[in-house]
Tab-separated table of C-alpha atoms in Angstrom:
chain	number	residue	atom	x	y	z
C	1	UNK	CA	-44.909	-25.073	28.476
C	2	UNK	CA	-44.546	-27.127	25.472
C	3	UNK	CA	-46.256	-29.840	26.810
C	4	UNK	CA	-45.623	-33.410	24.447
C	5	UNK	CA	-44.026	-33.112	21.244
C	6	UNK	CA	-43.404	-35.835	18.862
C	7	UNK	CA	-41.577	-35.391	15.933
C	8	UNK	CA	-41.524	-35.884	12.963
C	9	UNK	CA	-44.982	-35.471	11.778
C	10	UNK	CA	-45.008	-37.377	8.664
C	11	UNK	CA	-42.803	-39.735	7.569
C	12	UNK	CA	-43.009	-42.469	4.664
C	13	UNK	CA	-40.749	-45.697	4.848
C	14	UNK	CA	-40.013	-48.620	3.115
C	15	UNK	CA	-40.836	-52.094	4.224
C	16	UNK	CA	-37.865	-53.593	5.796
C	17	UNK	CA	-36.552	-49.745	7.038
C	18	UNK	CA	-36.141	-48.825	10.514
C	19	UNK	CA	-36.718	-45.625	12.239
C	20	UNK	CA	-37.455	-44.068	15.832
C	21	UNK	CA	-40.408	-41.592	16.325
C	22	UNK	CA	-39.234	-39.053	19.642
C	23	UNK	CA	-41.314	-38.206	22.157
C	24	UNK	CA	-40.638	-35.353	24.543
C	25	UNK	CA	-42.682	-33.883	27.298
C	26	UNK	CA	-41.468	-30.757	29.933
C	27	UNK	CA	-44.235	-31.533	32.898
C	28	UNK	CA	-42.069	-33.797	34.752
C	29	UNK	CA	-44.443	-36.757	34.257
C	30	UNK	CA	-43.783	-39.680	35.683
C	31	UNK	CA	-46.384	-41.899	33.513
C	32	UNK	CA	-45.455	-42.055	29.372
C	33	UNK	CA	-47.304	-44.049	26.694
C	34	UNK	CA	-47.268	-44.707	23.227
C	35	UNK	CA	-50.503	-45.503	21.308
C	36	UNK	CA	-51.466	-46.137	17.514
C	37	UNK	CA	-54.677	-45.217	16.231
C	38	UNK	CA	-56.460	-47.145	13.172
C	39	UNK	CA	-59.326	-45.988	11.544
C	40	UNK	CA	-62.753	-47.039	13.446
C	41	UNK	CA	-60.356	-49.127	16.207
C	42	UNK	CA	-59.710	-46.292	18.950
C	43	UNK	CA	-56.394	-46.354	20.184
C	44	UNK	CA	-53.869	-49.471	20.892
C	45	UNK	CA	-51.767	-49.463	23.384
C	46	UNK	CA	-48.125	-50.201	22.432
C	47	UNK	CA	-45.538	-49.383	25.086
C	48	UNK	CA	-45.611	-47.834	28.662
C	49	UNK	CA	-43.123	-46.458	30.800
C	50	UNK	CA	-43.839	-45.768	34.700
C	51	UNK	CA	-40.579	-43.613	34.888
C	52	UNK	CA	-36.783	-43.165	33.612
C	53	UNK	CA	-35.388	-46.913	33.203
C	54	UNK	CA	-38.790	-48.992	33.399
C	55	UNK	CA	-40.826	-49.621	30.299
C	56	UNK	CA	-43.718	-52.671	30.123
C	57	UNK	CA	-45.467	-53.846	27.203
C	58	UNK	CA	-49.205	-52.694	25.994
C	59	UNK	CA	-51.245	-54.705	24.287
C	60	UNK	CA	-49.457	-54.249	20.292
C	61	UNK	CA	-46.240	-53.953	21.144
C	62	UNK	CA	-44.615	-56.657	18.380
C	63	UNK	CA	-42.512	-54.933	16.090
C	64	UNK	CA	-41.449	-51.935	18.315
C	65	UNK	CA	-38.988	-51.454	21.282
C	66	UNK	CA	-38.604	-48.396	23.519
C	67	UNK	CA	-36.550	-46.722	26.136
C	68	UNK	CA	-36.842	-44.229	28.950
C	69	UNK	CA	-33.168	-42.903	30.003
C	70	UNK	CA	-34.973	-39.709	31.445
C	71	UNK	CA	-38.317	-38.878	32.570
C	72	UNK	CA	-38.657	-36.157	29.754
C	73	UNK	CA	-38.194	-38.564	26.467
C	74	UNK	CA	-39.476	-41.998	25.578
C	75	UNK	CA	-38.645	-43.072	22.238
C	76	UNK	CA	-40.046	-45.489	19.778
C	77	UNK	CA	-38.230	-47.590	17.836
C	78	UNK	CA	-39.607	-49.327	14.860
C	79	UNK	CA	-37.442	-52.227	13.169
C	80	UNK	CA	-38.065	-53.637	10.097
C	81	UNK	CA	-40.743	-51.691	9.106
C	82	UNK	CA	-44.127	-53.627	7.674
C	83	UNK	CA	-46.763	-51.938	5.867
C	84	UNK	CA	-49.099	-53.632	9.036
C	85	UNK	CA	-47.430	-50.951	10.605
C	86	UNK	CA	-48.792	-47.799	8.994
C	87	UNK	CA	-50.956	-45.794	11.539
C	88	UNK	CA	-50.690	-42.673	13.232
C	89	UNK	CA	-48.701	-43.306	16.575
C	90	UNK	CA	-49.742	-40.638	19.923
C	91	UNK	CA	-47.272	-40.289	22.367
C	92	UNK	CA	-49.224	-39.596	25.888
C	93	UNK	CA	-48.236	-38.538	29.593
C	94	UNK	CA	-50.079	-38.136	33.407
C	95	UNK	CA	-48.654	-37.742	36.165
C	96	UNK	CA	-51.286	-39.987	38.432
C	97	UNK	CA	-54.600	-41.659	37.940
C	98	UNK	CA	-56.798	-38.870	38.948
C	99	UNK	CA	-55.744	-36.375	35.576
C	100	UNK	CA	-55.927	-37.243	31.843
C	101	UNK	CA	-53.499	-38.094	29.135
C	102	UNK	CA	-51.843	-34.864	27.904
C	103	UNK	CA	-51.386	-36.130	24.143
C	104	UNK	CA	-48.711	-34.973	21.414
C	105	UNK	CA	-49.852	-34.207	18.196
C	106	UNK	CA	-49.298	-37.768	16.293
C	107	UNK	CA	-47.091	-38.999	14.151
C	108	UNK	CA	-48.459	-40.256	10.810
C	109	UNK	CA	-46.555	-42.940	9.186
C	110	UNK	CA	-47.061	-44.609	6.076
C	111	UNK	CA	-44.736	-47.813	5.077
C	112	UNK	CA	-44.666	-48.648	1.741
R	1	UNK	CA	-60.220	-56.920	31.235
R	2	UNK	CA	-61.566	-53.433	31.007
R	3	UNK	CA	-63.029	-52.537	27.770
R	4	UNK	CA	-64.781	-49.603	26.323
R	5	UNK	CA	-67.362	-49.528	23.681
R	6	UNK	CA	-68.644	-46.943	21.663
R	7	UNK	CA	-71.715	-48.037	19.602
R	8	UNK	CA	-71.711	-45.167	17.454
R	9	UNK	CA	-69.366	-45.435	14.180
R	10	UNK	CA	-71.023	-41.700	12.969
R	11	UNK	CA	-73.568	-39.510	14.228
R	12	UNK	CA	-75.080	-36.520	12.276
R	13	UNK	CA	-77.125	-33.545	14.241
R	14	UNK	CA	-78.300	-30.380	12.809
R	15	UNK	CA	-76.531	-26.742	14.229
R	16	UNK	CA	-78.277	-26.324	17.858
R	17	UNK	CA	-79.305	-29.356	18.119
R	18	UNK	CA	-78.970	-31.816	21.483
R	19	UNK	CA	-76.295	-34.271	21.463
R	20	UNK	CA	-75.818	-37.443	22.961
R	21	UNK	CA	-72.852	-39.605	22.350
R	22	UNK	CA	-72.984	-43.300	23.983
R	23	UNK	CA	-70.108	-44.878	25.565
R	24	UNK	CA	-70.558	-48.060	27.591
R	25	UNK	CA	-67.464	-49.827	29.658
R	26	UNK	CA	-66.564	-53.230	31.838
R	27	UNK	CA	-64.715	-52.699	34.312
R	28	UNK	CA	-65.171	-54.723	37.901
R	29	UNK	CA	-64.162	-51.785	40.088
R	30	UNK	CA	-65.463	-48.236	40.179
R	31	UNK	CA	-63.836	-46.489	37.055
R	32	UNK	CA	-61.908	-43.548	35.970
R	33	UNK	CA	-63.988	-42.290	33.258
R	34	UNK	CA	-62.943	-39.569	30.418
R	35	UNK	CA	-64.204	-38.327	27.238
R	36	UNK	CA	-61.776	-36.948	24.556
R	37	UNK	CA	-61.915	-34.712	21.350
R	38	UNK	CA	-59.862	-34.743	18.447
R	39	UNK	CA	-60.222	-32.248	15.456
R	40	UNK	CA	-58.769	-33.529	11.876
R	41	UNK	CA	-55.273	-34.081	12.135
R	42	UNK	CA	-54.740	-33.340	15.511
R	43	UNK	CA	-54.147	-34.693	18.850
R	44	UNK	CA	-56.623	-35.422	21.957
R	45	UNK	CA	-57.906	-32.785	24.063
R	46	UNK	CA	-59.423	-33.800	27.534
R	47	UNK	CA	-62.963	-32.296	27.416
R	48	UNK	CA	-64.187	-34.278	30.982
R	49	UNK	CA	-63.501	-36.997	33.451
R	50	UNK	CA	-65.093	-39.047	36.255
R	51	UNK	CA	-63.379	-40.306	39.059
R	52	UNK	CA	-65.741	-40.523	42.043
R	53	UNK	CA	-68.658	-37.390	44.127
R	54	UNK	CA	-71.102	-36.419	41.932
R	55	UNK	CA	-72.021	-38.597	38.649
R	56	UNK	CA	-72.768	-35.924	36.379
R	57	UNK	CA	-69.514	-33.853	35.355
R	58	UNK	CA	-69.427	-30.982	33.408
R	59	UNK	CA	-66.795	-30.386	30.695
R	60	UNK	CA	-64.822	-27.683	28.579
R	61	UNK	CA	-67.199	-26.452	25.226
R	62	UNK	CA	-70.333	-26.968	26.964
R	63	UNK	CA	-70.402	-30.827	27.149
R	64	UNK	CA	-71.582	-32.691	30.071
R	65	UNK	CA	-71.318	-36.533	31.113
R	66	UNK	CA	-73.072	-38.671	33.485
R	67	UNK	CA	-72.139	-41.604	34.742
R	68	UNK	CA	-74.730	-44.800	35.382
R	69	UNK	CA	-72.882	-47.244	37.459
R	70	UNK	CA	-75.658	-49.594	36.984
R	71	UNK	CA	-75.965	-49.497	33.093
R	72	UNK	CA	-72.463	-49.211	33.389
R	73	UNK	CA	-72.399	-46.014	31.446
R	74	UNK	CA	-70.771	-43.151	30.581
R	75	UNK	CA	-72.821	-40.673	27.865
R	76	UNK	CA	-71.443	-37.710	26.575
R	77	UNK	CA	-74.373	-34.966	26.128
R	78	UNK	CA	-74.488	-31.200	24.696
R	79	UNK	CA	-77.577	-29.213	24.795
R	80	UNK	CA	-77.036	-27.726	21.360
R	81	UNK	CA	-74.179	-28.102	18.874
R	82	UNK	CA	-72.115	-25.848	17.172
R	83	UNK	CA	-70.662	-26.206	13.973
R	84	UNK	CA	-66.907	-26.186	15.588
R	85	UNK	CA	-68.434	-29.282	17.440
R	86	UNK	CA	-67.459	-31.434	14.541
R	87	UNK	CA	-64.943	-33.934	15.672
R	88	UNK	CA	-63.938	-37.225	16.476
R	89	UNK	CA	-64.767	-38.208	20.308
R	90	UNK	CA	-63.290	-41.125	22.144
R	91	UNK	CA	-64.356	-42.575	25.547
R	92	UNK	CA	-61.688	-43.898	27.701
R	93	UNK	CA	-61.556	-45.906	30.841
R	94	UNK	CA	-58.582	-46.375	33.466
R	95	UNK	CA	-58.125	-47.996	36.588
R	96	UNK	CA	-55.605	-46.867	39.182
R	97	UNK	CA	-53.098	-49.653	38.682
R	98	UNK	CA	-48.942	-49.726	38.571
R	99	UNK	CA	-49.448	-48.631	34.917
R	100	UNK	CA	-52.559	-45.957	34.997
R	101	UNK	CA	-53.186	-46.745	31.304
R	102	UNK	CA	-56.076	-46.013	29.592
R	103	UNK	CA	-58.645	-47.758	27.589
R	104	UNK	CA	-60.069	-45.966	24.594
R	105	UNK	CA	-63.383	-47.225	22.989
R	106	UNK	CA	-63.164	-46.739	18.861
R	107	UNK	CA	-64.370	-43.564	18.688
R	108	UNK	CA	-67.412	-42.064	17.435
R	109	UNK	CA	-67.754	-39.158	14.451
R	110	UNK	CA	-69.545	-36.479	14.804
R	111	UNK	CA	-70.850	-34.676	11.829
R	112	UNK	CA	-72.519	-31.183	12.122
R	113	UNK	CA	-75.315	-30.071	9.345
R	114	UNK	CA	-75.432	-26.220	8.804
């Protein structure tokens, strides 16, 4: 099993570009999040999905949309890119309450 | 709201040395409690959780946690540290609502002298 991938890993943009960071996971997970993580501030809560065609906002979520079309991918879109927005960004999914996160391997994005 | 705090920016221990890393939560409800690991560069690996039965859970690597629902607590202990130990932990809460998001405290850096 793959488990989450994001892609891409890196990525540098320009302020005022847009661009959507994928998330895929093969468990069958109902539950998907995206987080970003700052230096010394843990991990924010952006976007949450609680299956294929619902999605609720986290606690950041200005400046991003997603979507969940299928249980397997929930990407996020970033529009008008600020430098505010440069963090690394975790994609996340569980399938109840009882089990962890099982965490992609970040994207790190740098707008400039 | 739920909240997690670590009060630990950095810790530094000596190779096979005890560890303790603090992690303190509100929550009004009994918790789900984790701990999580992240090496440079790479993404979070469950090392424990809490969720009800006994209040002290043991972990992947050696670690152990206990939970103190009346210092509403949730420390993260090793006996002795390896060098590999070196890592960035997070503590995490999460009740079981609609959502089942989690709560992550801001980490705490753990540095390992040879």
């Amino acid at each position: 099993n793959a488990g989450v991938t994001q892609t891409p890993k890196f990525r540098i943009l320009k302020i005022g570009q847009s661009m959507t960071l994928q998330c895929t996971q093969d468990m069958n997970h109902n539950y998907m999040y995206w987080y970003r993580q700052d230096p010394g501030m843990g991990l924010k809560l952006i976007y949450y999905s609680v299956g294929a065609g619902i999605t609720d906002k986290g606690e950041v979520p200005n400046g991003y949309n997603v979507s969940r079309s299928t249980t397997e991918d929930f990407p996020l879109r970033l529009e008008l890119a600020a430098p505010s927005q440069t963090s690394v960004y975790f994609c996340a999914s569980r399938q109840g309450a009882a089990v962890g996160y099982t965490f992609g391997s970040g994207t790190r994005l740098t707008v400039v | 709201a739920q909240s997690v705090t670590q009060p630990d920016i950095h810790i530094t221990v000596s190779e096979g040395a005890s560890l303790e890393l603090r992690c303190n939560y509100s929550y009004g409800a009994t918790p789900y409690l984790f701990w999580y690991v992240q090496s440079p560069g790479q993404g979070l690996q469950l090392l424990l959780k809490y969720f009800s039965g006994d209040t002290l859970v043991q972990g992947i690597k050696g670690f152990e946690a206990e939970f103190k629902r009346s210092q509403s607590s949730f420390n993260l202990r090793k006996p002795s540290v390896h060098w590999s130990d070196a890592a960035e932990y997070f503590c995490a809460v999460g009740p079981n609502n609609a959502g089942n998001m989690l709560t992550f405290g801001g980490g705490t850096r753990l540095m390992v002298k040879p």
